Coordinates of C-alpha atoms in Angstrom, one line a residue:
Chain A
X614 CA 92.0 60.1 135.8
X615 CA 93.4 58.7 139.1
X616 CA 93.8 63.0 140.3
X617 CA 91.7 65.5 140.0
X618 CA 92.4 67.7 136.9
X619 CA 94.3 71.4 137.2
X620 CA 92.9 73.9 135.7
X621 CA 93.7 77.8 134.9
X622 CA 90.6 79.8 134.6
X623 CA 91.6 83.1 132.5
X624 CA 88.5 85.5 131.5
X625 CA 88.4 89.2 132.3
X626 CA 85.2 88.5 134.0
X627 CA 85.1 88.2 137.6
X628 CA 81.2 87.2 137.1
X629 CA 82.1 84.6 134.9
X630 CA 84.9 83.0 136.9
X631 CA 83.1 83.1 140.4
X632 CA 80.5 81.2 138.2
X633 CA 82.8 78.6 136.5
X634 CA 84.1 77.8 139.9
X635 CA 81.0 77.3 141.8
X636 CA 80.0 74.6 138.8
X637 CA 83.3 72.7 138.7
X638 CA 83.7 71.8 142.1
X639 CA 84.5 68.1 142.8
X640 CA 86.8 66.0 140.1
X641 CA 88.3 69.4 139.1
X642 CA 90.8 72.1 141.2
X643 CA 90.7 75.0 139.5
X644 CA 95.0 76.4 140.6
X645 CA 94.9 79.6 138.8
X646 CA 93.3 82.8 137.7
X647 CA 94.0 85.2 135.0
X648 CA 91.9 88.3 133.8
X649 CA 94.4 89.4 131.3
X650 CA 97.1 88.5 128.7
X651 CA 100.1 89.1 130.7
X652 CA 98.8 87.9 134.0
X653 CA 97.8 84.6 132.1
X654 CA 100.6 84.0 130.3
X655 CA 102.6 84.5 134.3
X656 CA 99.9 82.1 136.1
X657 CA 100.4 79.6 133.3
X658 CA 103.8 79.3 133.4
X659 CA 103.7 79.1 137.2
X660 CA 101.6 76.5 138.2
X661 CA 101.6 74.2 134.9
X662 CA 98.0 72.6 134.5
X663 CA 96.2 69.7 132.7
X664 CA 93.9 72.2 131.2
X665 CA 93.9 76.4 130.4
X666 CA 90.2 77.4 130.1
X667 CA 90.5 80.5 127.6
X668 CA 88.7 83.3 126.8
X669 CA 88.2 84.4 123.2
X670 CA 88.4 87.8 123.9
X671 CA 90.7 89.2 126.6
X672 CA 92.2 92.9 127.3
X673 CA 96.4 92.3 126.1
X674 CA 95.4 90.9 122.2
X675 CA 92.7 87.9 123.0
X676 CA 93.6 84.3 123.6
X677 CA 95.3 83.7 120.8
X678 CA 98.1 85.4 122.0
X679 CA 98.3 83.3 125.3
X680 CA 98.0 80.6 123.1
X681 CA 101.2 81.5 121.1
X682 CA 102.8 82.8 123.9
X683 CA 102.5 79.8 126.4
X684 CA 103.4 77.9 123.4
X685 CA 106.8 79.4 122.8
X686 CA 107.8 78.7 126.0
X687 CA 106.0 75.3 127.0
X688 CA 104.5 73.9 123.7
X689 CA 102.6 71.1 125.6
X690 CA 100.0 73.0 127.1
X691 CA 96.7 72.4 127.2
X692 CA 93.9 75.0 125.7
X693 CA 90.1 75.0 125.5
X694 CA 88.7 78.4 124.2
X695 CA 85.0 79.7 125.7
X696 CA 83.9 82.2 123.5
X697 CA 79.8 84.1 124.2
X698 CA 81.1 85.9 120.3
X699 CA 80.7 82.6 117.6
X700 CA 82.8 84.8 115.7
X701 CA 84.1 82.8 113.5
X702 CA 86.9 84.6 113.0
X703 CA 88.2 84.4 116.4
X704 CA 87.3 80.6 116.5
X705 CA 89.2 80.3 114.1
X706 CA 91.6 82.2 115.5
X707 CA 92.2 81.2 118.6
X708 CA 92.2 77.6 117.1
X709 CA 94.8 77.4 115.0
X710 CA 97.3 79.8 117.2
X711 CA 97.1 75.8 119.5
X712 CA 93.7 75.9 121.5
X713 CA 92.8 72.0 121.4
X714 CA 88.9 72.9 121.3
X715 CA 85.9 75.6 121.6
X716 CA 83.0 76.2 123.7
X717 CA 80.9 78.0 124.2
X718 CA 79.5 80.5 127.1
X719 CA 76.2 78.7 128.1
X720 CA 77.8 75.0 128.2
X721 CA 76.4 73.3 131.2
X722 CA 78.4 72.3 133.9
X723 CA 78.6 68.5 133.3
X724 CA 79.4 68.9 129.8
X725 CA 82.2 71.6 130.5
X726 CA 83.9 69.1 133.0
X727 CA 83.5 66.1 129.9
X728 CA 85.2 68.7 127.5
X729 CA 88.3 70.2 130.1
X730 CA 88.5 66.2 130.5
X731 CA 88.9 64.9 127.0
X732 CA 91.5 68.4 126.6
X733 CA 93.4 66.8 129.0
X734 CA 93.5 63.4 127.7
X735 CA 94.3 65.2 124.4
X736 CA 91.2 65.1 122.4
X737 CA 89.8 68.0 120.7
X738 CA 86.5 69.2 121.9
X739 CA 83.7 70.4 119.2
X740 CA 81.0 71.8 119.3
X741 CA 78.2 71.9 116.7
X742 CA 79.5 75.0 116.1
X743 CA 82.7 74.9 115.2
X744 CA 82.1 71.6 113.0
X745 CA 79.7 74.0 111.3
X746 CA 82.6 76.3 110.7
X747 CA 85.0 73.7 109.9
X748 CA 82.8 72.2 106.9
X749 CA 82.5 75.3 105.6
X750 CA 86.2 76.5 105.6
X751 CA 87.0 73.1 104.1
X752 CA 84.0 73.2 101.9
X753 CA 84.4 71.2 98.9
X754 CA 85.3 73.9 95.9
X755 CA 88.7 74.3 96.2
X756 CA 90.2 73.4 92.4
X757 CA 94.0 75.1 92.5
X758 CA 96.7 72.1 93.5
X759 CA 97.9 72.4 96.7
X760 CA 101.6 71.9 98.1
X761 CA 100.8 69.7 100.7
X762 CA 97.3 68.2 99.6
X763 CA 96.9 65.8 102.8
X764 CA 96.7 69.1 105.0
X765 CA 94.0 70.9 103.2
X766 CA 91.3 68.0 102.2
X767 CA 88.9 66.2 104.8
X768 CA 88.8 62.9 104.3
X769 CA 85.3 61.4 103.6
X770 CA 85.3 59.8 107.0
X771 CA 86.5 63.2 108.8
X772 CA 83.6 65.0 106.7
X773 CA 80.8 62.8 108.0
X774 CA 82.4 63.0 111.5
X775 CA 81.8 66.6 111.0
X776 CA 78.3 66.6 109.4
X777 CA 77.2 64.4 112.6
X778 CA 78.9 66.6 114.9
X779 CA 77.4 69.4 113.5
X780 CA 74.1 68.0 113.7
X781 CA 74.0 67.6 117.4
X782 CA 75.8 63.9 118.0
X783 CA 77.8 63.2 120.5
X784 CA 80.9 61.6 120.5
X785 CA 79.4 58.7 121.4
X786 CA 76.3 58.8 118.7
X787 CA 78.7 59.1 116.2
X788 CA 80.3 56.4 117.1
X789 CA 77.0 54.4 117.1
X790 CA 75.6 55.7 113.6
X791 CA 79.1 54.7 111.8
X792 CA 80.1 51.8 113.6
X793 CA 83.3 52.2 114.5
X794 CA 84.6 53.2 117.8
X795 CA 84.5 55.6 120.3
X796 CA 88.7 56.4 120.0
X797 CA 88.2 56.3 115.9
X798 CA 85.9 58.7 116.3
X799 CA 88.6 60.9 118.4
X800 CA 91.7 59.9 116.2
X801 CA 89.1 61.8 113.4
X802 CA 88.3 64.7 115.3
X803 CA 92.3 65.3 116.2
X804 CA 92.9 65.0 112.7
X805 CA 90.6 67.7 111.9
X806 CA 92.3 70.0 114.5
X807 CA 95.8 69.3 113.3
X808 CA 95.0 70.3 109.4
X809 CA 92.7 73.3 111.0
X810 CA 95.6 74.4 112.8
X811 CA 98.3 73.4 110.1
X812 CA 96.8 73.8 106.5
X813 CA 97.9 76.6 104.8
X814 CA 95.8 76.9 102.4
X815 CA 94.6 80.7 101.8
X816 CA 90.8 80.1 101.4
X817 CA 90.8 79.2 104.9
X818 CA 91.6 82.4 106.1
X819 CA 90.1 84.1 103.6
X820 CA 86.9 82.6 104.4
X821 CA 87.2 83.1 108.5
X822 CA 88.1 86.9 108.1
X823 CA 84.9 87.2 104.8
X824 CA 83.1 85.5 107.7
X825 CA 82.8 86.9 111.1
X826 CA 79.9 85.0 112.4
X827 CA 76.9 82.3 111.6
Chain B
X1185 CA 100.0 101.0 88.3
X1186 CA 99.9 103.5 91.0
X1187 CA 96.4 104.7 91.7
X1188 CA 95.0 101.4 90.5
X1189 CA 93.0 102.6 88.2
X1190 CA 93.8 99.6 86.0
X1191 CA 92.5 97.5 88.3
X1192 CA 89.8 98.9 89.4
X1193 CA 88.8 99.2 85.6
X1194 CA 89.1 95.5 85.0
X1195 CA 87.1 94.5 88.3
X1196 CA 84.0 97.2 86.0
X1197 CA 84.8 95.7 82.8
X1198 CA 85.5 92.0 83.9
X1199 CA 88.2 91.6 82.2
X1200 CA 91.9 90.7 83.2
X1201 CA 93.7 93.6 84.6
X1202 CA 96.8 92.7 81.8
X1203 CA 94.8 93.9 79.3
X1204 CA 93.9 97.3 80.5
X1205 CA 96.8 97.9 81.4
X1206 CA 98.5 97.0 77.6
X1207 CA 95.7 99.6 76.6
X1208 CA 96.6 102.1 78.5
X1209 CA 100.3 101.4 77.3
X1210 CA 99.7 101.8 74.0
X1211 CA 97.4 104.6 74.9
X1212 CA 100.8 106.6 75.8
X1213 CA 101.9 106.3 72.7
X1214 CA 99.8 108.3 71.1
X1215 CA 101.9 111.9 72.0
X1216 CA 101.1 110.3 76.2
X1217 CA 97.2 110.2 75.5
X1218 CA 97.0 107.5 77.9
X1219 CA 99.2 108.8 80.6
X1220 CA 96.1 111.9 80.9
X1221 CA 92.9 109.6 80.7
X1222 CA 95.1 107.7 83.6
X1223 CA 95.1 110.6 85.7
X1224 CA 92.1 112.0 84.7
X1225 CA 90.2 108.5 85.7
X1226 CA 92.7 108.7 88.9
X1227 CA 91.3 111.7 89.8
X1228 CA 87.6 111.3 88.4
X1229 CA 86.9 108.1 89.9
X1230 CA 85.4 107.4 92.8
X1231 CA 87.6 105.0 95.3
X1232 CA 85.2 101.4 96.0
X1233 CA 84.9 100.2 98.9
X1234 CA 87.8 99.2 101.0
X1235 CA 87.9 95.0 100.6
X1236 CA 87.3 95.3 104.5
X1237 CA 83.4 96.2 105.5
X1238 CA 83.0 97.2 108.4
X1239 CA 82.9 94.8 111.3
X1240 CA 80.1 94.2 113.7
X1241 CA 80.0 96.9 117.0
X1242 CA 81.1 93.6 119.3
X1243 CA 83.8 92.9 117.1
X1244 CA 85.3 96.3 116.4
X1245 CA 84.8 97.6 120.2
X1246 CA 86.9 94.3 120.9
X1247 CA 89.2 95.3 119.0
X1248 CA 89.4 98.8 119.7
X1249 CA 89.8 97.4 123.8
X1250 CA 92.5 94.9 122.4
X1251 CA 90.8 92.3 123.2
X1252 CA 91.5 90.1 120.5
X1253 CA 94.5 90.7 118.0
X1254 CA 92.5 91.5 114.4
X1255 CA 92.9 89.4 111.8
X1256 CA 96.0 90.2 109.3
X1257 CA 94.6 89.7 106.4
X1258 CA 97.0 91.4 103.2
X1259 CA 95.1 91.6 100.1
X1260 CA 98.2 93.0 98.3
X1261 CA 98.3 90.8 95.3
X1262 CA 102.3 89.9 95.9
X1263 CA 103.1 88.7 91.5
X1264 CA 100.9 92.0 90.2
X1265 CA 104.6 93.8 90.3
X1266 CA 106.8 92.1 87.9
X1267 CA 104.1 92.2 85.2
X1268 CA 103.5 96.1 86.0
X1269 CA 107.3 96.5 85.9
X1270 CA 107.6 95.0 82.3
X1271 CA 104.8 96.8 80.5
X1272 CA 106.1 100.2 82.0
X1273 CA 109.6 99.2 80.7
X1274 CA 107.6 98.4 77.1
X1275 CA 105.9 101.3 77.1
X1276 CA 109.0 104.0 78.2
X1277 CA 110.8 101.6 75.0
X1278 CA 107.6 101.7 72.3
X1279 CA 108.2 106.2 73.6
X1280 CA 111.6 105.8 73.1
X1281 CA 111.2 104.2 69.5
X1282 CA 108.8 106.5 68.2
X1283 CA 111.3 109.4 69.9
X1284 CA 113.6 107.9 67.4
X1285 CA 112.3 108.0 64.5
X1286 CA 110.4 111.5 65.3
X1287 CA 106.6 110.8 65.4
X1288 CA 106.5 111.8 69.0
X1289 CA 106.8 115.0 70.7
X1290 CA 109.6 117.1 70.1
X1291 CA 112.7 116.2 72.6
X1292 CA 112.4 120.1 74.0
X1293 CA 109.2 119.5 75.3
X1294 CA 109.8 115.1 76.3
X1295 CA 111.8 115.1 79.2
X1296 CA 110.2 118.2 80.9
X1297 CA 107.0 116.6 80.6
X1298 CA 108.2 113.3 81.5
X1299 CA 109.6 114.4 84.8
X1300 CA 106.9 116.8 85.2
X1301 CA 104.6 113.8 85.3
X1302 CA 106.7 111.9 87.6
X1303 CA 106.5 114.9 90.1
X1304 CA 102.9 115.6 89.7
X1305 CA 102.3 111.3 90.3
X1306 CA 104.2 111.1 93.7
X1307 CA 102.4 114.5 94.7
X1308 CA 99.0 113.6 93.6
X1309 CA 99.8 109.4 94.8
X1310 CA 100.4 111.2 98.7
X1311 CA 97.4 113.5 98.8
X1312 CA 95.0 110.6 97.5
X1313 CA 96.7 108.3 100.4
X1314 CA 96.1 111.2 102.7
X1315 CA 92.8 111.2 102.2
X1316 CA 92.2 107.7 102.3
X1317 CA 93.3 107.6 105.7
X1318 CA 91.8 110.6 107.0
X1319 CA 88.2 109.3 105.5
X1320 CA 89.2 105.5 107.8
X1321 CA 89.4 108.2 110.3
X1322 CA 92.4 106.7 111.7
X1323 CA 95.0 110.0 111.9
X1324 CA 93.8 111.9 115.2
X1325 CA 94.4 115.5 114.2
X1326 CA 94.5 116.8 110.9
X1327 CA 97.1 119.9 110.7
X1328 CA 97.6 121.4 107.3
X1329 CA 100.8 119.9 106.3
X1330 CA 99.1 116.4 107.3
X1331 CA 96.7 117.2 104.4
X1332 CA 99.5 115.6 102.4
X1333 CA 101.7 114.1 104.7
X1334 CA 99.1 111.8 105.8
X1335 CA 100.5 109.6 108.4
X1336 CA 103.0 107.5 106.5
X1337 CA 106.1 109.2 108.0
X1338 CA 109.5 109.8 106.7
X1339 CA 108.5 107.8 103.8
X1340 CA 105.8 110.5 103.3
X1341 CA 108.3 113.7 104.1
X1342 CA 110.8 111.7 101.2
X1343 CA 108.1 111.1 98.4
X1344 CA 106.4 114.6 98.9
X1345 CA 110.1 116.1 98.3
X1346 CA 110.7 114.1 95.7
X1347 CA 107.7 114.8 94.0
X1348 CA 108.4 118.5 94.4
X1349 CA 112.0 118.3 93.4
X1350 CA 111.0 117.0 89.8
X1351 CA 108.0 119.2 90.0
X1352 CA 111.0 122.1 89.9
X1353 CA 113.3 120.1 87.4
X1354 CA 110.9 120.3 85.1
X1355 CA 109.6 123.5 85.7
X1356 CA 113.1 124.6 85.8
X1357 CA 114.3 122.5 82.6
X1358 CA 111.7 124.4 79.9
X1359 CA 112.5 127.2 81.2
X1360 CA 115.9 127.0 80.9
X1361 CA 115.2 125.9 77.1
X1362 CA 113.1 128.6 76.1
X1363 CA 114.7 131.4 77.7
X1364 CA 118.2 130.7 78.4
X1365 CA 120.2 129.5 81.8
X1366 CA 120.0 133.1 83.0
X1367 CA 116.4 134.0 83.6
X1368 CA 116.1 129.9 85.6
X1369 CA 118.1 132.5 88.7
X1370 CA 115.0 134.6 88.8
X1371 CA 112.5 133.2 87.9
X1372 CA 112.9 130.2 90.7
X1373 CA 113.4 133.5 93.3
X1374 CA 110.1 134.5 92.0
X1375 CA 108.4 132.0 92.3
X1376 CA 109.9 130.5 95.9
X1377 CA 108.9 134.2 97.3
X1378 CA 105.6 133.6 96.1
X1379 CA 104.9 130.4 96.9
X1380 CA 106.0 131.7 100.9
X1381 CA 103.7 134.6 100.6
X1382 CA 100.9 132.8 100.1
X1383 CA 101.7 130.1 102.8
X1384 CA 102.2 133.4 105.7
X1385 CA 98.9 134.6 104.2
X1386 CA 96.9 131.5 104.1
X1387 CA 98.8 128.8 106.1
X1388 CA 97.2 129.6 109.8
X1389 CA 93.5 129.7 108.3
X1390 CA 93.6 126.3 106.6
X1391 CA 95.7 125.2 109.4
X1392 CA 92.6 125.9 112.0
X1393 CA 89.4 125.7 108.9
X1394 CA 90.7 122.0 108.4
X1395 CA 91.3 120.8 112.5
X1396 CA 87.9 122.9 113.7
X1397 CA 86.4 120.6 110.7
X1398 CA 88.6 117.6 111.9
X1399 CA 86.8 118.0 115.8
X1400 CA 83.6 118.7 114.4
X1401 CA 83.6 115.5 112.0
X1402 CA 84.7 113.3 114.7
X1403 CA 82.2 114.3 117.4
X1404 CA 79.0 114.2 115.2
X1405 CA 80.1 110.8 115.0
X1406 CA 80.6 110.3 118.1
X1407 CA 77.4 111.7 119.6
X1408 CA 75.5 109.2 116.8
X1409 CA 76.9 106.5 117.8
X1410 CA 75.9 106.8 121.2
X1411 CA 72.4 107.4 121.0
X1412 CA 72.1 104.4 118.5
X1413 CA 73.6 102.7 121.7
X1414 CA 70.6 104.5 123.9
X1415 CA 68.4 103.4 122.3
X1416 CA 69.3 99.7 121.3
X1417 CA 69.4 99.4 125.0
X1418 CA 66.0 101.3 125.6
X1419 CA 64.6 99.3 123.1
X1420 CA 65.4 95.9 124.3
X1421 CA 67.6 95.8 127.3
X1422 CA 65.5 98.0 130.0
X1423 CA 62.7 96.4 128.7
X1424 CA 63.7 92.9 129.4
X1425 CA 65.1 93.4 132.9
X1426 CA 61.9 94.7 133.6
X1427 CA 59.8 92.1 132.5
X1428 CA 62.7 89.6 134.7
X1429 CA 62.4 91.3 137.7
X1430 CA 57.9 91.6 137.2
X1431 CA 58.6 87.5 136.7
X1432 CA 61.3 87.1 138.9
X1433 CA 59.6 84.5 140.2
X1434 CA 59.1 82.7 137.5
X1435 CA 62.4 80.3 136.5
X1436 CA 60.9 79.3 132.9
X1437 CA 60.1 82.4 132.0
X1438 CA 63.1 84.1 133.1
X1439 CA 65.5 81.9 131.5
X1440 CA 62.8 82.5 127.8
X1441 CA 63.3 86.1 128.5
X1442 CA 67.0 86.1 128.9
X1443 CA 67.6 83.5 126.3
X1444 CA 66.2 86.2 124.1
X1445 CA 68.1 89.6 124.9
X1446 CA 71.3 86.9 124.7
X1447 CA 70.1 86.3 121.3
X1448 CA 68.8 90.2 120.6
X1449 CA 72.3 91.6 121.7
X1450 CA 74.3 88.6 120.2
X1451 CA 72.3 90.0 116.7
X1452 CA 72.7 93.3 116.8
X1453 CA 76.9 93.1 118.5
X1454 CA 78.0 90.3 116.2
X1455 CA 75.8 89.9 113.6
X1456 CA 76.6 89.8 109.6
X1457 CA 74.0 87.6 108.9
X1458 CA 71.5 88.2 105.7
X1459 CA 67.7 89.9 106.6
X1460 CA 65.4 87.2 107.9
X1461 CA 63.7 85.4 104.7
X1462 CA 66.6 86.6 102.2
X1463 CA 68.5 83.2 102.4
X1464 CA 68.3 79.5 103.8
X1465 CA 70.0 80.2 106.9
X1466 CA 68.3 83.5 107.7
X1467 CA 65.3 82.2 107.3
X1468 CA 65.6 79.0 109.6
X1469 CA 67.2 81.2 112.7
X1470 CA 64.4 83.5 112.6
X1471 CA 61.9 80.2 112.6
X1472 CA 64.0 78.8 115.0
X1473 CA 64.0 82.0 117.1
X1474 CA 60.4 81.4 116.7
X1475 CA 60.4 78.3 118.3
X1476 CA 62.6 79.3 121.0
X1477 CA 60.2 82.1 121.9
X1478 CA 57.0 80.3 122.6
X1479 CA 58.3 76.8 123.5
X1480 CA 60.7 76.8 126.3
X1481 CA 63.7 75.3 124.3
X1482 CA 67.1 76.0 123.0
X1483 CA 67.2 75.6 119.3
X1484 CA 70.7 76.4 117.4
X1485 CA 71.5 76.4 114.3
X1486 CA 74.4 75.5 112.2
X1487 CA 74.4 76.4 109.2
X1488 CA 77.4 75.3 106.0
X1489 CA 76.6 77.2 102.4
X1490 CA 74.0 79.2 102.1
X1491 CA 71.6 79.8 99.1
X1492 CA 68.9 82.6 98.2
X1493 CA 65.5 81.8 99.4
X1494 CA 62.9 80.9 96.8
X1495 CA 58.9 79.4 97.3
X1496 CA 60.3 75.5 97.5
X1497 CA 63.1 77.1 100.2
X1498 CA 60.2 78.6 102.3
X1499 CA 58.7 74.8 102.0
X1500 CA 61.4 73.3 103.7
X1501 CA 61.6 75.8 106.2
X1502 CA 58.3 75.5 107.0
X1503 CA 58.6 71.4 107.0
X1504 CA 61.5 72.2 109.5
X1505 CA 60.1 74.6 111.9
X1506 CA 57.3 72.4 112.5
X1507 CA 60.1 69.3 113.2
X1508 CA 61.3 71.8 115.4
X1509 CA 57.8 72.6 117.0
X1510 CA 57.5 68.3 117.6
X1511 CA 60.5 68.3 118.7
X1512 CA 60.1 71.1 121.9
X1513 CA 56.2 69.4 122.4
X1514 CA 57.3 66.0 122.6
X1515 CA 60.3 65.2 123.3
X1516 CA 60.6 66.6 126.8
X1517 CA 64.3 67.5 125.6
X1518 CA 64.9 71.4 125.7
X1519 CA 67.5 71.3 123.5
X1520 CA 67.1 71.1 119.9
X1521 CA 70.0 70.9 116.8
X1522 CA 68.7 72.3 113.6
X1523 CA 71.6 71.5 110.9
X1524 CA 71.6 73.0 107.2
X1525 CA 73.7 72.1 104.5
X1526 CA 73.7 73.3 101.2
X1527 CA 76.6 71.5 98.6
X1528 CA 76.1 72.1 95.0
X1529 CA 72.3 71.4 94.0
X1530 CA 71.3 70.3 97.2
X1531 CA 70.3 71.1 100.3
X1532 CA 69.4 69.1 103.1
X1533 CA 68.3 70.2 107.2
X1534 CA 68.0 67.9 109.9
X1535 CA 66.8 68.9 112.9
X1536 CA 67.6 66.6 116.4
X1537 CA 66.6 66.4 119.5
X1538 CA 68.0 63.8 122.3
X1539 CA 64.0 63.5 124.1
X1540 CA 61.5 60.8 124.3
X1541 CA 61.9 59.5 120.9
X1542 CA 58.6 57.2 119.6
X1543 CA 58.4 54.1 117.3
X1544 CA 57.9 56.2 113.0
X1545 CA 55.6 53.1 112.6
X1546 CA 53.3 53.8 114.1
X1547 CA 53.1 57.6 114.7
X1548 CA 49.7 57.6 116.9
X1549 CA 47.3 60.6 116.1
X1550 CA 48.6 63.1 117.8
X1551 CA 51.3 63.3 115.6
X1552 CA 49.9 63.7 112.5
X1553 CA 51.7 66.9 111.6
X1554 CA 54.5 64.8 111.2
X1555 CA 52.8 62.9 108.3
X1556 CA 51.5 65.9 106.6
X1557 CA 53.0 69.1 107.5
X1558 CA 56.8 67.6 106.7
X1559 CA 56.7 64.2 105.0
X1560 CA 53.9 65.9 102.9
X1561 CA 55.1 69.4 102.4
X1562 CA 58.4 67.9 101.3
X1563 CA 56.9 66.1 98.5
X1564 CA 54.6 68.1 97.7
X1565 CA 57.9 71.0 96.7
X1566 CA 59.4 68.3 95.1
X1567 CA 61.9 67.3 98.4
X1568 CA 61.4 64.0 100.6
X1569 CA 61.7 63.8 103.9
X1570 CA 62.7 60.7 106.2
X1571 CA 61.9 60.8 110.1
X1572 CA 64.3 58.0 112.6
X1573 CA 63.3 57.7 115.5
X1574 CA 62.8 55.2 118.2
X1575 CA 61.5 54.8 121.9
X1576 CA 64.3 56.7 124.3
X1577 CA 66.4 57.4 121.5
X1578 CA 65.9 61.0 120.1
X1579 CA 64.5 62.0 117.4
X1580 CA 66.1 63.0 114.0
X1581 CA 64.2 64.6 110.7
X1582 CA 66.1 64.9 107.6
X1583 CA 64.7 67.4 104.7
X1584 CA 66.0 67.2 101.4
X1585 CA 65.8 69.3 98.9
X1586 CA 67.5 69.2 94.8
X1587 CA 67.8 72.9 93.6
X1588 CA 67.5 73.7 89.6
X1589 CA 70.0 75.6 88.1
X1590 CA 71.3 77.7 90.3
X1591 CA 74.8 76.2 91.0
X1592 CA 77.0 78.8 90.0
X1593 CA 76.1 80.9 93.4
X1594 CA 74.5 77.7 95.6
X1595 CA 77.8 77.5 97.9
X1596 CA 80.7 79.5 98.8

C-alpha cells in the first residue's frame, strides 16, 4: 500500500494494547483504541480505519457483537480477530459475525503486520488452527440434501488449500505446492471464508458448540 | 409430550420416539393405564444430563463477565409438535370411542379423572421446571413460592392458577355427583379453611428453611471454587513466577517457562480435550508438549477428526514425536507445525518445520534416527512414512496409516 494503513485496536487489556502499539511501528498507524464494545463501536465509526484489530473477548458482549453493530452502520469495515482463547466456538463465532480473519495473540510482529495488510487488501487470514477448525466443521459426513449445496461444501481445491494451511504452509508455499498463483490461493481462502460466514449448515453451529477447543 | 418421558425412553432403548408415544397412547385405552405409567415414570426417572456440558472455566467466566455472547443453541426439535398433537387427538378419540361402547370407565368417573389429571400435570410440570431451574442455580433467591413458580414469571403464575382451578373443578364435580350440589359449598369452605390454616402454620418456617438451604449451598459452591482456584494458582502459576525470577537473565529459559505455563493455564481454562493417551490428538499434544519443554521450540498441533488410541497408533505417535525432536534439534527453526487428520479409516500426521532442510537421499550418519525410528517404525506397524526436504526448504515428514474395522467411530 502507498500510505500507512490505519488501524483501530480493540482489547480490554491495556498491557496488550501497549505491546501491539510498539510492535506495529512504521508501516501502520494506530488511530484509535477501545476497551469495550460500546466505546469500540463509537471509535470505529468515528475513525473509519482500514482494519480493526479486535479481541474476541470483550466486556459488553464480545468481539462478535462489535462486528455486528459496526456492520449495521458501515458494512465495509474490515476486522481481524485476535484471541488468546482458541476456543472454536468463539473463533467461529466472530468469523461468522463478519471478521475477515483470525490470529492468535502470540503471533510475531511482522506476521501481524502481514496479516493486517492482507485483510486491508480484502483477503482472508487463516491461521493453521482456524484452517483446522474449518476442515473439522466441513468434514464430509453430511448426507442430507441441503438447500444451498454450494455453501455447505468445500470444493476439492479449497480443501487442499485448507489442509496445507493447517499443515503450517504460508500462502506463498501453498501456491508453490499446488502450482497455482498466490492470487488464486487468496481467492480460494476468501471463498472458504464466505462459506464459513454464510453457510446455514446446522452442523456447523452444532459442531462449534460441541467442540469448544482443540 | 409433557415431561420428556417418551423421548427419554426412546433414547434409552434406541427406538424412534414415535413408537414409545404410540405405546403410551395405546396404554391409556386400558382404563388410563398409560397416563398413570407416564406420570409415574415422570416422577421416578432421573432427569438426564442437559445436552450442554459444563463450560470450561475460562469460557464460563468470560460468559459471566459479559466478554462474549454465549452461543445460541436451541435444541427444541421443532417438527415434533404436530406429531405429538396428532397422537393426543388420536388417543382422545379412541378413548371416547371406548367410552361410547361402554368398555371404559363410567362417565361419572371419567370426566373428573380427566380434569384432575390435567390439573395435576400442570402443577407437577410447574414444580418440575422450578426444580430444574434451582438445580441450574439461575434463580438467585428461593422463597417458598419460588419452589413452585421458579422464575417463569406470569406464564408460571397462570399455569399454576389454571392447574389449581382444574384440580378444584375435578374435586367439585366428583363431590357434586356423589353427594349432591348442596354439599359443594360446605366442602369448598372447609377445604379452603384447612389450606389457609396449614399455610399460616407452616409457611414462614418453610420459607426460612428454603432460604437458608439455598444460601448455604451457594456459599459452599463458592468456597470450593475459591479453594480450587487458589490451589491451582499456587501449584502452577506461583511456582513458575518464582522460577522466572531465578532465571531472569536467561532469555531461553524464561521463554520456555512462560510457554509451559501458558499451555497449562490454557489447558485448565479452556480444555475439553480427552485425557492424554486416550485419543490420537491428545497423545500427539502430550508428545508435542514434551518436545517443547526439552528443546526450546514451539510446537503447534492442529487436529481434524480424532480416534481412540491403539497400539499401532501409539507407534505412529512415537514416530511423530521423533520427527518433532529432529525438527527441533536439527532444523534451526524455533517453530514446528504438527497436523493430524483422521478421515474415515485413514490417519495422516504431518510434522513440518521451516528450517535448514537436508537432502533426504543422502541422510547423514547423525540422522539415522529418521530411517530407523520414523520410516522403520511406521513400516513395522503397517503404515508408511515419507520425508520431503531440500536444503534451505525446511522439512516435512508425512506419516500415514490405515485403521482396521473401526469406521463407525473414526471421525466426527
